[in-house]
N, CA, C and O atoms as a MOPAC input file, in Angstrom:
PM7 MOZYME 1SCF
protein

 N     -5.93400 1     8.58100 1   -87.69900 1
 C     -7.03000 1     8.41000 1   -86.77900 1
 C     -8.27800 1     9.03100 1   -87.39100 1
 O     -8.24000 1    10.14700 1   -87.90900 1
 N     -9.33600 1     8.32700 1   -87.32800 1
 C    -10.59900 1     8.78700 1   -87.87900 1
 C    -11.37900 1     9.49300 1   -86.77000 1
 O    -11.75700 1     8.86500 1   -85.78100 1
 N    -11.62100 1    10.78800 1   -86.93000 1
 C    -12.26900 1    11.59100 1   -85.89900 1
 C    -13.73600 1    11.19400 1   -85.69700 1
 O    -14.29500 1    11.50500 1   -84.64500 1
 N    -14.34300 1    10.56400 1   -86.59500 1
 C    -15.73800 1    10.19200 1   -86.48100 1
 C    -15.94500 1     8.74400 1   -86.10400 1
 O    -17.08000 1     8.26900 1   -86.07700 1
 N    -14.85300 1     8.01900 1   -85.80800 1
 C    -14.97400 1     6.60400 1   -85.47900 1
 C    -15.61500 1     6.41400 1   -84.10400 1
 O    -15.51000 1     7.29800 1   -83.25300 1
 N    -16.26700 1     5.29300 1   -83.87400 1
 C    -16.88800 1     5.03500 1   -82.56900 1
 C    -15.86100 1     4.95700 1   -81.43600 1
 O    -16.16800 1     5.31700 1   -80.29900 1
 N    -14.63800 1     4.48800 1   -81.73800 1
 C    -13.60800 1     4.41500 1   -80.69400 1
 C    -13.24000 1     5.80400 1   -80.18600 1
 O    -13.03700 1     5.98900 1   -78.98600 1
 N    -13.15400 1     6.77500 1   -81.07800 1
 C    -12.81500 1     8.14600 1   -80.69400 1
 C    -13.92900 1     8.76100 1   -79.84400 1
 O    -13.64700 1     9.43200 1   -78.85100 1
 N    -15.16000 1     8.54400 1   -80.21500 1
 C    -16.29400 1     9.07700 1   -79.45300 1
 C    -16.33700 1     8.44100 1   -78.07300 1
 O    -16.55600 1     9.13400 1   -77.07900 1
 N    -16.13100 1     7.14000 1   -78.00100 1
 C    -16.12600 1     6.44600 1   -76.69800 1
 C    -14.95600 1     6.93700 1   -75.84400 1
 O    -15.10600 1     7.09000 1   -74.63200 1
 N    -13.79000 1     7.18800 1   -76.45600 1
 C    -12.62900 1     7.69700 1   -75.70700 1
 C    -12.93600 1     9.07600 1   -75.11900 1
 O    -12.58500 1     9.34900 1   -73.97100 1
 N    -13.58100 1     9.93700 1   -75.88900 1
 C    -13.92900 1    11.27400 1   -75.37500 1
 C    -14.91900 1    11.15500 1   -74.22500 1
 O    -14.78300 1    11.85000 1   -73.21800 1
 N    -15.90800 1    10.29000 1   -74.36200 1
 C    -16.88200 1    10.10100 1   -73.27900 1
 C    -16.19100 1     9.55500 1   -72.02600 1
 O    -16.49200 1     9.99700 1   -70.91700 1
 N    -15.27900 1     8.61000 1   -72.18900 1
 C    -14.56400 1     8.02300 1   -71.04900 1
 C    -13.68800 1     9.06800 1   -70.36100 1
 O    -13.66600 1     9.14800 1   -69.13300 1
 N    -12.97000 1     9.86500 1   -71.14200 1
 C    -12.10300 1    10.90500 1   -70.55700 1
 C    -12.94500 1    11.93400 1   -69.81300 1
 O    -12.56300 1    12.37500 1   -68.72900 1
 N    -14.08300 1    12.31900 1   -70.37800 1
 C    -14.95700 1    13.29500 1   -69.71400 1
 C    -15.51800 1    12.73800 1   -68.41400 1
 O    -15.59200 1    13.44600 1   -67.41000 1
 N    -15.91200 1    11.47400 1   -68.43500 1
 C    -16.46600 1    10.85600 1   -67.22700 1
 C    -15.41000 1    10.74000 1   -66.13900 1
 O    -15.68200 1    11.05100 1   -64.97900 1
 N    -14.21600 1    10.30000 1   -66.49500 1
 C    -13.12900 1    10.19600 1   -65.50900 1
 C    -12.79100 1    11.57500 1   -64.94700 1
 O    -12.57300 1    11.70800 1   -63.74300 1
 N    -12.74300 1    12.59200 1   -65.78700 1
 C    -12.47500 1    13.95200 1   -65.31700 1
 C    -13.54700 1    14.44600 1   -64.36200 1
 O    -13.23500 1    15.09600 1   -63.36400 1
 N    -14.82300 1    14.14200 1   -64.65700 1
 C    -15.92400 1    14.55800 1   -63.78300 1
 C    -15.82400 1    13.85600 1   -62.43400 1
 O    -16.05100 1    14.47500 1   -61.39400 1
 N    -15.48500 1    12.55600 1   -62.44400 1
 C    -15.36200 1    11.79100 1   -61.19500 1
 C    -14.20400 1    12.31800 1   -60.35500 1
 O    -14.34800 1    12.48500 1   -59.14400 1
 N    -13.06200 1    12.58000 1   -60.97900 1
 C    -11.90100 1    13.10400 1   -60.24900 1
 C    -12.22000 1    14.48700 1   -59.68000 1
 O    -11.86300 1    14.78400 1   -58.54000 1
 N    -12.88600 1    15.33200 1   -60.46300 1
 C    -13.26000 1    16.66500 1   -60.00400 1
 C    -14.16500 1    16.57000 1   -58.77200 1
 O    -13.93600 1    17.27100 1   -57.78600 1
 N    -15.18200 1    15.72100 1   -58.81600 1
 C    -16.08800 1    15.57700 1   -57.68400 1
 C    -15.38700 1    14.97800 1   -56.47400 1
 O    -15.67600 1    15.35100 1   -55.33700 1
 N    -14.46600 1    14.05100 1   -56.71400 1
 C    -13.72700 1    13.46100 1   -55.60100 1
 C    -12.88500 1    14.51800 1   -54.88800 1
 O    -12.86200 1    14.56400 1   -53.65800 1
 N    -12.19900 1    15.36000 1   -55.64700 1
 C    -11.37100 1    16.41200 1   -55.04900 1
 C    -12.24800 1    17.42000 1   -54.30300 1
 O    -11.89800 1    17.84600 1   -53.20200 1
 N    -13.37400 1    17.80200 1   -54.88800 1
 C    -14.27700 1    18.74700 1   -54.23200 1
 C    -14.83100 1    18.16100 1   -52.92700 1
 O    -14.91300 1    18.85800 1   -51.91600 1
 N    -15.21000 1    16.87600 1   -52.95500 1
 C    -15.74300 1    16.22300 1   -51.75200 1
 C    -14.66000 1    16.10100 1   -50.68700 1
 O    -14.93600 1    16.26500 1   -49.49900 1
 N    -13.44500 1    15.81800 1   -51.10100 1
 C    -12.33600 1    15.66000 1   -50.15500 1
 C    -12.06400 1    16.95300 1   -49.40200 1
 O    -11.72200 1    16.92400 1   -48.22000 1
 N    -12.21200 1    18.07600 1   -50.07200 1
 C    -11.91800 1    19.36900 1   -49.45600 1
 C    -13.15200 1    20.07200 1   -48.91300 1
 O    -13.06000 1    21.22000 1   -48.47900 1
 N    -14.31800 1    19.40300 1   -48.92700 1
 C    -15.50300 1    19.93500 1   -48.27500 1
 C    -16.31400 1    20.91000 1   -49.09100 1
 O    -17.14600 1    21.62300 1   -48.52900 1
 N    -16.11000 1    20.97300 1   -50.38400 1
 C    -16.91200 1    21.86000 1   -51.22600 1
 C    -18.25400 1    21.21100 1   -51.55200 1
 O    -18.39900 1    19.99000 1   -51.49400 1
 N    -19.22000 1    22.03900 1   -51.89100 1
 C    -20.51500 1    21.51900 1   -52.31800 1
 C    -20.36500 1    20.83100 1   -53.67000 1
 O    -19.57600 1    21.25900 1   -54.51200 1
 N    -21.12400 1    19.77000 1   -53.86600 1
 C    -21.07200 1    19.02800 1   -55.12200 1
 C    -22.26700 1    19.39400 1   -55.98200 1
 O    -23.35600 1    19.64400 1   -55.46500 1
 N    -22.06800 1    19.42600 1   -57.28900 1
 C    -23.14900 1    19.71900 1   -58.22300 1
 C    -23.70000 1    18.41800 1   -58.77500 1
 O    -22.95400 1    17.48400 1   -59.06900 1
 N    -25.02000 1    18.37200 1   -58.91100 1
 C    -25.59700 1    17.20500 1   -59.57100 1
 C    -25.79900 1    17.50700 1   -61.05000 1
 O    -25.37700 1    18.55500 1   -61.54000 1
 N    -26.43400 1    16.60000 1   -61.74500 1
 C    -26.57400 1    16.74900 1   -63.19900 1
 C    -27.39400 1    17.96800 1   -63.60000 1
 O    -27.19300 1    18.51500 1   -64.68500 1
 N    -28.30800 1    18.39700 1   -62.74800 1
 C    -29.21300 1    19.49600 1   -63.08700 1
 C    -28.75700 1    20.82800 1   -62.49300 1
 O    -29.53400 1    21.78300 1   -62.46800 1
 N    -27.55700 1    20.90900 1   -62.03200 1
 C    -27.00700 1    22.16100 1   -61.51900 1
 C    -27.33300 1    22.43200 1   -60.05600 1
 O    -26.99200 1    23.49700 1   -59.54000 1
 N    -27.98500 1    21.49100 1   -59.37900 1
 C    -28.28200 1    21.66900 1   -57.95900 1
 C    -27.04100 1    21.42400 1   -57.11400 1
 O    -26.05800 1    20.85600 1   -57.58900 1
 N    -27.09300 1    21.84900 1   -55.87800 1
 C    -25.95700 1    21.68000 1   -54.97600 1
 C    -26.28900 1    20.65800 1   -53.89200 1
 O    -27.41100 1    20.61300 1   -53.38800 1
 N    -25.31100 1    19.85100 1   -53.54600 1
 C    -25.43500 1    18.89100 1   -52.47200 1
 C    -24.38900 1    19.24400 1   -51.42600 1
 O    -23.18900 1    19.19500 1   -51.69600 1
 N    -24.85100 1    19.60100 1   -50.22500 1
 C    -23.91100 1    19.97600 1   -49.16700 1
 C    -23.36800 1    18.72500 1   -48.49400 1
 O    -24.10800 1    17.76500 1   -48.27700 1
 N    -22.06700 1    18.72700 1   -48.16000 1
 C    -21.50800 1    17.56500 1   -47.47700 1
 C    -22.01200 1    17.51700 1   -46.03100 1
 O    -22.32400 1    18.54700 1   -45.43300 1
 N    -22.08600 1    16.30600 1   -45.48500 1
 C    -22.52100 1    16.13700 1   -44.09900 1
 C    -21.38500 1    16.53600 1   -43.16900 1
 O    -20.21200 1    16.30600 1   -43.46200 1
 N    -21.76000 1    17.14400 1   -42.03200 1
 C    -20.76000 1    17.50900 1   -41.03600 1
 C    -20.38000 1    16.27900 1   -40.22700 1
 O    -21.23800 1    15.58600 1   -39.68100 1
 N    -19.09800 1    16.02400 1   -40.16300 1
 C    -18.62400 1    14.91700 1   -39.34100 1
 C    -18.48400 1    15.40400 1   -37.89800 1
 O    -18.63600 1    16.59300 1   -37.61700 1
 N    -18.19600 1    14.48800 1   -37.00200 1
 C    -18.01400 1    14.85500 1   -35.59200 1
 C    -16.84600 1    15.81500 1   -35.41600 1
 O    -16.89800 1    16.73000 1   -34.59400 1
 N    -15.80100 1    15.59800 1   -36.19000 1
 C    -14.63100 1    16.47700 1   -36.09500 1
 C    -14.96500 1    17.88600 1   -36.58400 1
 O    -14.51700 1    18.87500 1   -36.00300 1
 N    -15.75300 1    17.96800 1   -37.65200 1
 C    -16.14200 1    19.27400 1   -38.17700 1
 C    -16.97900 1    20.03200 1   -37.16200 1
 O    -16.77600 1    21.23000 1   -36.96300 1
 N    -17.91700 1    19.35000 1   -36.51800 1
 C    -18.74300 1    19.99500 1   -35.50500 1
 C    -17.90500 1    20.43400 1   -34.31600 1
 O    -18.13000 1    21.51100 1   -33.76400 1
 N    -16.93800 1    19.60900 1   -33.91600 1
 C    -16.05900 1    19.98200 1   -32.80000 1
 C    -15.22100 1    21.20600 1   -33.15500 1
 O    -15.04100 1    22.10400 1   -32.33200 1
 N    -14.70800 1    21.23800 1   -34.38700 1
 C    -13.91000 1    22.38500 1   -34.81200 1
 C    -14.75100 1    23.65300 1   -34.90200 1
 O    -14.26600 1    24.73800 1   -34.57900 1
 N    -16.00900 1    23.53100 1   -35.33800 1
 C    -16.88700 1    24.70100 1   -35.38300 1
 C    -17.16400 1    25.22300 1   -33.98300 1
 O    -17.17500 1    26.43500 1   -33.76800 1
 N    -17.39100 1    24.31900 1   -33.01700 1
 C    -17.62200 1    24.73700 1   -31.63400 1
 C    -16.37300 1    25.40300 1   -31.05300 1
 O    -16.46900 1    26.42000 1   -30.36600 1
 N    -15.20700 1    24.82600 1   -31.33100 1
 C    -13.95600 1    25.41200 1   -30.84200 1
 C    -13.72000 1    26.78600 1   -31.47300 1
 O    -13.26400 1    27.71300 1   -30.80300 1
 N    -14.03100 1    26.91000 1   -32.75200 1
 C    -13.87800 1    28.18300 1   -33.44700 1
 C    -14.79000 1    29.24700 1   -32.83700 1
 O    -14.37700 1    30.39200 1   -32.65400 1
 N    -16.02900 1    28.86800 1   -32.52400 1
 C    -16.95900 1    29.81700 1   -31.90300 1
 C    -16.44800 1    30.24700 1   -30.52400 1
 O    -16.53300 1    31.42100 1   -30.16600 1
 N    -15.91600 1    29.29100 1   -29.75200 1
 C    -15.38200 1    29.62400 1   -28.42800 1
 C    -14.18300 1    30.56700 1   -28.55100 1
 O    -14.04300 1    31.50200 1   -27.76200 1
 N    -13.32800 1    30.32400 1   -29.53400 1
 C    -12.16400 1    31.19500 1   -29.72100 1
 C    -12.58200 1    32.59600 1   -30.16900 1
 O    -11.96200 1    33.58400 1   -29.77400 1
 N    -13.62700 1    32.68400 1   -30.98900 1
 C    -14.12700 1    34.00000 1   -31.39200 1
 C    -14.67900 1    34.76200 1   -30.18900 1
 O    -14.44900 1    35.96500 1   -30.05800 1
 N    -15.40400 1    34.06900 1   -29.31300 1
 C    -15.92400 1    34.71800 1   -28.10900 1
 C    -14.77900 1    35.19700 1   -27.21200 1
 O    -14.82600 1    36.29600 1   -26.66000 1
 N    -13.76000 1    34.36100 1   -27.07700 1
 C    -12.60500 1    34.74200 1   -26.25400 1
 C    -11.88400 1    35.94400 1   -26.86000 1
 O    -11.45500 1    36.84400 1   -26.13800 1
 N    -11.75300 1    35.95700 1   -28.17500 1
 C    -11.10400 1    37.08100 1   -28.84800 1
 C    -11.90700 1    38.37100 1   -28.64800 1
 O    -11.32700 1    39.43700 1   -28.43700 1
 N    -13.22400 1    38.27600 1   -28.71400 1
 C    -14.06000 1    39.45500 1   -28.49100 1
 C    -13.88700 1    39.99600 1   -27.08200 1
 O    -13.80500 1    41.20800 1   -26.88600 1
 N    -13.83000 1    39.09500 1   -26.08800 1
 C    -13.64400 1    39.56500 1   -24.71400 1
 C    -12.25300 1    40.17300 1   -24.52500 1
 O    -12.09700 1    41.14200 1   -23.78200 1
 N    -11.24700 1    39.61300 1   -25.18900 1
 C     -9.89800 1    40.17800 1   -25.08700 1
 C     -9.83200 1    41.55700 1   -25.74300 1
 O     -9.13500 1    42.44700 1   -25.25600 1
 N    -10.56000 1    41.73200 1   -26.84900 1
 C    -10.58600 1    43.04600 1   -27.48600 1
 C    -11.26000 1    44.07500 1   -26.58300 1
 O    -10.83200 1    45.22800 1   -26.52800 1
 N    -12.31600 1    43.66100 1   -25.87200 1
 C    -12.96000 1    44.57200 1   -24.93500 1
 C    -11.99800 1    44.96700 1   -23.82000 1
 O    -11.94300 1    46.13100 1   -23.42200 1
 N    -11.24800 1    44.00400 1   -23.32300 1
 C    -10.26700 1    44.30200 1   -22.27400 1
 C     -9.17500 1    45.23500 1   -22.80200 1
 O     -8.72900 1    46.14100 1   -22.09800 1
 N     -8.75300 1    45.00600 1   -24.04200 1
 C     -7.71900 1    45.85200 1   -24.64400 1
 C     -8.21600 1    47.28900 1   -24.77100 1
 O     -7.46300 1    48.23000 1   -24.52200 1
 N     -9.46900 1    47.45900 1   -25.15300 1
 C    -10.03100 1    48.80500 1   -25.26200 1
 C    -10.02300 1    49.48500 1   -23.89800 1
 O     -9.69300 1    50.66700 1   -23.79600 1
 N    -10.38300 1    48.74600 1   -22.85000 1
 C    -10.37000 1    49.33100 1   -21.51000 1
 C     -8.96000 1    49.70100 1   -21.07500 1
 O     -8.74800 1    50.76400 1   -20.49300 1
 N     -7.99700 1    48.83200 1   -21.35500 1
 C     -6.61000 1    49.14300 1   -20.98000 1
 C     -6.08200 1    50.35400 1   -21.74700 1
 O     -5.38400 1    51.19200 1   -21.17700 1
 N     -6.40700 1    50.44700 1   -23.02500 1
 C     -5.97100 1    51.61000 1   -23.79900 1
 C     -6.60500 1    52.88500 1   -23.25500 1
 O     -5.96100 1    53.93300 1   -23.20900 1
 N     -7.85700 1    52.79400 1   -22.84600 1
 C     -8.52600 1    53.96800 1   -22.28600 1
 C     -7.85700 1    54.39500 1   -20.97800 1
 O     -7.69100 1    55.58800 1   -20.72600 1
 N     -7.47500 1    53.42200 1   -20.14700 1
 C     -6.82800 1    53.74400 1   -18.87500 1
 C     -5.47200 1    54.38100 1   -19.11500 1
 O     -5.13400 1    55.38100 1   -18.48100 1
 N     -4.69600 1    53.81500 1   -20.01900 1
 C     -3.33600 1    54.30900 1   -20.25500 1
 C     -3.35400 1    55.69200 1   -20.89700 1
 O     -2.50600 1    56.52500 1   -20.57700 1
 N     -4.28700 1    55.94900 1   -21.78100 1
 C     -4.30700 1    57.24300 1   -22.45800 1
 C     -5.12500 1    58.29200 1   -21.70800 1
 O     -5.26800 1    59.41800 1   -22.18400 1
 N     -5.66000 1    57.93500 1   -20.54800 1
 C     -6.42800 1    58.88900 1   -19.74600 1
 C     -5.48600 1    59.98700 1   -19.24600 1
 O     -4.34600 1    59.70700 1   -18.87600 1
 N     -5.96200 1    61.23100 1   -19.23400 1
 C     -5.09900 1    62.35200 1   -18.84300 1
 C     -4.70100 1    62.28900 1   -17.37500 1
 O     -3.63700 1    62.79200 1   -17.01300 1
 N     -5.51300 1    61.69300 1   -16.53000 1
 C     -5.18900 1    61.60700 1   -15.11100 1
 C     -4.11300 1    60.57600 1   -14.81500 1
 O     -3.60000 1    60.52700 1   -13.69700 1
 N     -3.77100 1    59.77000 1   -15.77400 1
 C     -2.80700 1    58.69900 1   -15.56600 1
 C     -1.47400 1    59.13300 1   -16.14600 1
 O     -1.36000 1    59.38300 1   -17.34600 1
 N     -0.47500 1    59.22100 1   -15.29500 1
 C      0.84700 1    59.61500 1   -15.76000 1
 C      1.86900 1    58.64900 1   -15.17300 1
 O      2.21700 1    58.74000 1   -13.99600 1
 N      2.33500 1    57.74400 1   -15.98300 1
 C      3.25800 1    56.71800 1   -15.53400 1
 C      4.58700 1    57.31800 1   -15.09100 1
 O      5.17200 1    56.88100 1   -14.10000 1
 N      5.05300 1    58.30400 1   -15.81600 1
 C      6.34700 1    58.89500 1   -15.45200 1
 C      6.26600 1    59.59000 1   -14.09500 1
 O      7.22600 1    59.53500 1   -13.32600 1
 N      5.14600 1    60.24100 1   -13.78400 1
 C      4.98900 1    60.86900 1   -12.47000 1
 C      4.99800 1    59.82700 1   -11.36200 1
 O      5.58700 1    60.05100 1   -10.30500 1
 N      4.35800 1    58.70600 1   -11.59200 1
 C      4.34500 1    57.66100 1   -10.56900 1
 C      5.73200 1    57.06100 1   -10.37300 1
 O      6.10400 1    56.74300 1    -9.24300 1
 N      6.50700 1    56.90000 1   -11.44500 1
 C      7.86600 1    56.37700 1   -11.31500 1
 C      8.73400 1    57.35800 1   -10.54100 1
 O      9.50200 1    56.95800 1    -9.66600 1
 N      8.61600 1    58.62300 1   -10.85700 1
 C      9.39000 1    59.63700 1   -10.13300 1
 C      9.00900 1    59.69200 1    -8.66000 1
 O      9.87100 1    59.89300 1    -7.80500 1
 N      7.73400 1    59.51500 1    -8.35700 1
 C      7.29100 1    59.50700 1    -6.96500 1
 C      7.90000 1    58.31900 1    -6.22700 1
 O      8.23100 1    58.44000 1    -5.04700 1
 N      8.05200 1    57.20100 1    -6.87700 1
 C      8.69200 1    56.04400 1    -6.24800 1
 C     10.18300 1    56.28000 1    -6.04400 1
 O     10.74800 1    55.81500 1    -5.05400 1
 N     10.81900 1    56.98200 1    -6.94700 1
 C     12.25200 1    57.26400 1    -6.79500 1
 C     12.48800 1    58.25000 1    -5.64900 1
 O     13.47900 1    58.14200 1    -4.92600 1
 N     11.58700 1    59.19800 1    -5.49000 1
 C     11.75600 1    60.20800 1    -4.45600 1
 C     11.47700 1    59.66400 1    -3.06300 1
 O     11.92600 1    60.26000 1    -2.08400 1
 N     10.77000 1    58.58000 1    -2.93900 1
 C     10.43400 1    58.03400 1    -1.62700 1
 C     11.68200 1    57.43300 1    -0.99800 1
 O     12.40100 1    56.69200 1    -1.66900 1
 N     11.96400 1    57.72600 1     0.27100 1
 C     13.16000 1    57.14700 1     0.90200 1
 C     12.99300 1    55.64400 1     1.08000 1
 O     11.90000 1    55.15100 1     1.35900 1
 N     14.09700 1    54.93000 1     0.91100 1
 C     14.03400 1    53.47400 1     1.05500 1
 C     13.96300 1    53.14000 1     2.53700 1
 O     14.55400 1    53.84700 1     3.35400 1
 N     13.25700 1    52.08200 1     2.89900 1
 C     13.15900 1    51.70600 1     4.31200 1
 C     14.51100 1    51.21600 1     4.82200 1
 O     15.34900 1    50.72800 1     4.06400 1
 N     14.69200 1    51.36200 1     6.12600 1
 C     15.94600 1    50.91800 1     6.74000 1
 C     16.04600 1    49.41000 1     6.62400 1
 O     15.07100 1    48.70400 1     6.88200 1
 N     17.22100 1    48.90100 1     6.23500 1
 C     17.35700 1    47.45400 1     6.08100 1
 C     17.28400 1    46.75800 1     7.42800 1
 O     17.82300 1    47.25500 1     8.41600 1
 N     16.63800 1    45.64200 1     7.47100 1
 C     16.55300 1    44.85700 1     8.70200 1
 C     17.68600 1    43.85400 1     8.72200 1
 O     18.32000 1    43.59800 1     7.69800 1
 N     17.93600 1    43.29800 1     9.86500 1
 C     19.05500 1    42.36000 1    10.00000 1
 C     18.76200 1    41.04300 1     9.29000 1
 O     19.69300 1    40.32900 1     8.92000 1
 N     17.48300 1    40.70500 1     9.09100 1
 C     17.15700 1    39.44700 1     8.41000 1
 C     17.14200 1    39.60800 1     6.89600 1
 O     17.07600 1    38.61400 1     6.17200 1
 N     17.20300 1    40.84500 1     6.40500 1
 C     17.16600 1    41.08700 1     4.97000 1
 C     18.56000 1    40.88100 1     4.39700 1
 O     19.48900 1    41.60500 1     4.75700 1
 N     18.71900 1    39.91300 1     3.51800 1
 C     20.02600 1    39.65400 1     2.92400 1
 C     20.02100 1    39.96600 1     1.43100 1
 O     20.94200 1    39.57600 1     0.71300 1
 N     19.00900 1    40.65500 1     0.96900 1
 C     18.91500 1    40.97300 1    -0.44100 1
 C     19.76000 1    42.17400 1    -0.80300 1
 O     20.37900 1    42.78500 1     0.06800 1
 N     19.78900 1    42.50800 1    -2.04800 1
 C     20.52400 1    43.66500 1    -2.52700 1
 C     19.77300 1    44.92000 1    -2.12400 1
 O     18.56700 1    45.01100 1    -2.35700 1
 N     20.45100 1    45.88700 1    -1.52900 1
 C     19.74000 1    47.10900 1    -1.11300 1
 C     19.32800 1    47.92700 1    -2.33100 1
 O     20.01700 1    47.94100 1    -3.35100 1
 N     18.18800 1    48.60900 1    -2.20400 1
 C     17.72500 1    49.45200 1    -3.29200 1
 C     18.55700 1    50.71600 1    -3.40000 1
 O     18.72500 1    51.26000 1    -4.49100 1
 N     19.07400 1    51.18300 1    -2.28400 1
 C     19.94600 1    52.34000 1    -2.28800 1
 C     21.35100 1    51.83300 1    -2.61000 1
 O     21.97800 1    51.17900 1    -1.77700 1
 N     21.84200 1    52.12700 1    -3.79700 1
 C     23.10900 1    51.54600 1    -4.24200 1
 C     24.31500 1    52.16500 1    -3.51400 1
 O     25.39700 1    51.57900 1    -3.49500 1
 N     24.12400 1    53.34500 1    -2.92000 1
 C     25.23900 1    53.95600 1    -2.16600 1
 C     25.44300 1    53.26600 1    -0.84000 1
 O     26.52900 1    53.32500 1    -0.26200 1
 N     24.39900 1    52.60900 1    -0.35100 1
 C     24.49800 1    51.90300 1     0.92900 1
 C     25.06100 1    50.51300 1     0.68300 1
 O     24.60500 1    49.80900 1    -0.21800 1
 N     26.02900 1    50.12000 1     1.46100 1
 C     26.64800 1    48.81800 1     1.31500 1
 C     25.95700 1    47.80900 1     2.22200 1
 O     25.45600 1    48.16400 1     3.28900 1
 N     25.93300 1    46.56400 1     1.79600 1
 C     25.29300 1    45.52100 1     2.59400 1
 C     26.24700 1    45.11500 1     3.71300 1
 O     27.44700 1    44.95500 1     3.49200 1
 N     25.70700 1    44.95300 1     4.89900 1
 C     26.53100 1    44.55200 1     6.05000 1
 C     26.12800 1    43.14400 1     6.46300 1
 O     24.96700 1    42.74500 1     6.36700 1
 N     27.11500 1    42.42300 1     6.91900 1
 C     26.84800 1    41.04000 1     7.39700 1
 C     27.30200 1    40.89900 1     8.78700 1
 O     27.17100 1    39.82500 1     9.37300 1

């Protein structure tokens, strides 16, 4: 093969052009900016689906921010010194259970008491 032949030069130009076209096609397909011959950038146009996804993403970010604010408030309530879950549970255990009514057919809270029919 003669490295200086016109066929070899044309083959290199063809391979380079095909590679450039494939590269730009892949970049355009995945939404990347395209470069022109002078190094400038061409931004792809936003389709309707892209705009809808951006709006949905913004709404989800707002919802996440509000949930984080709520989480901070809940953590503050739970870790507050005046709040003692174990004391409240013990207070509920110490409270006497109400007398069962005749219409109540559920399981009694006092396990020593048997259900009567």
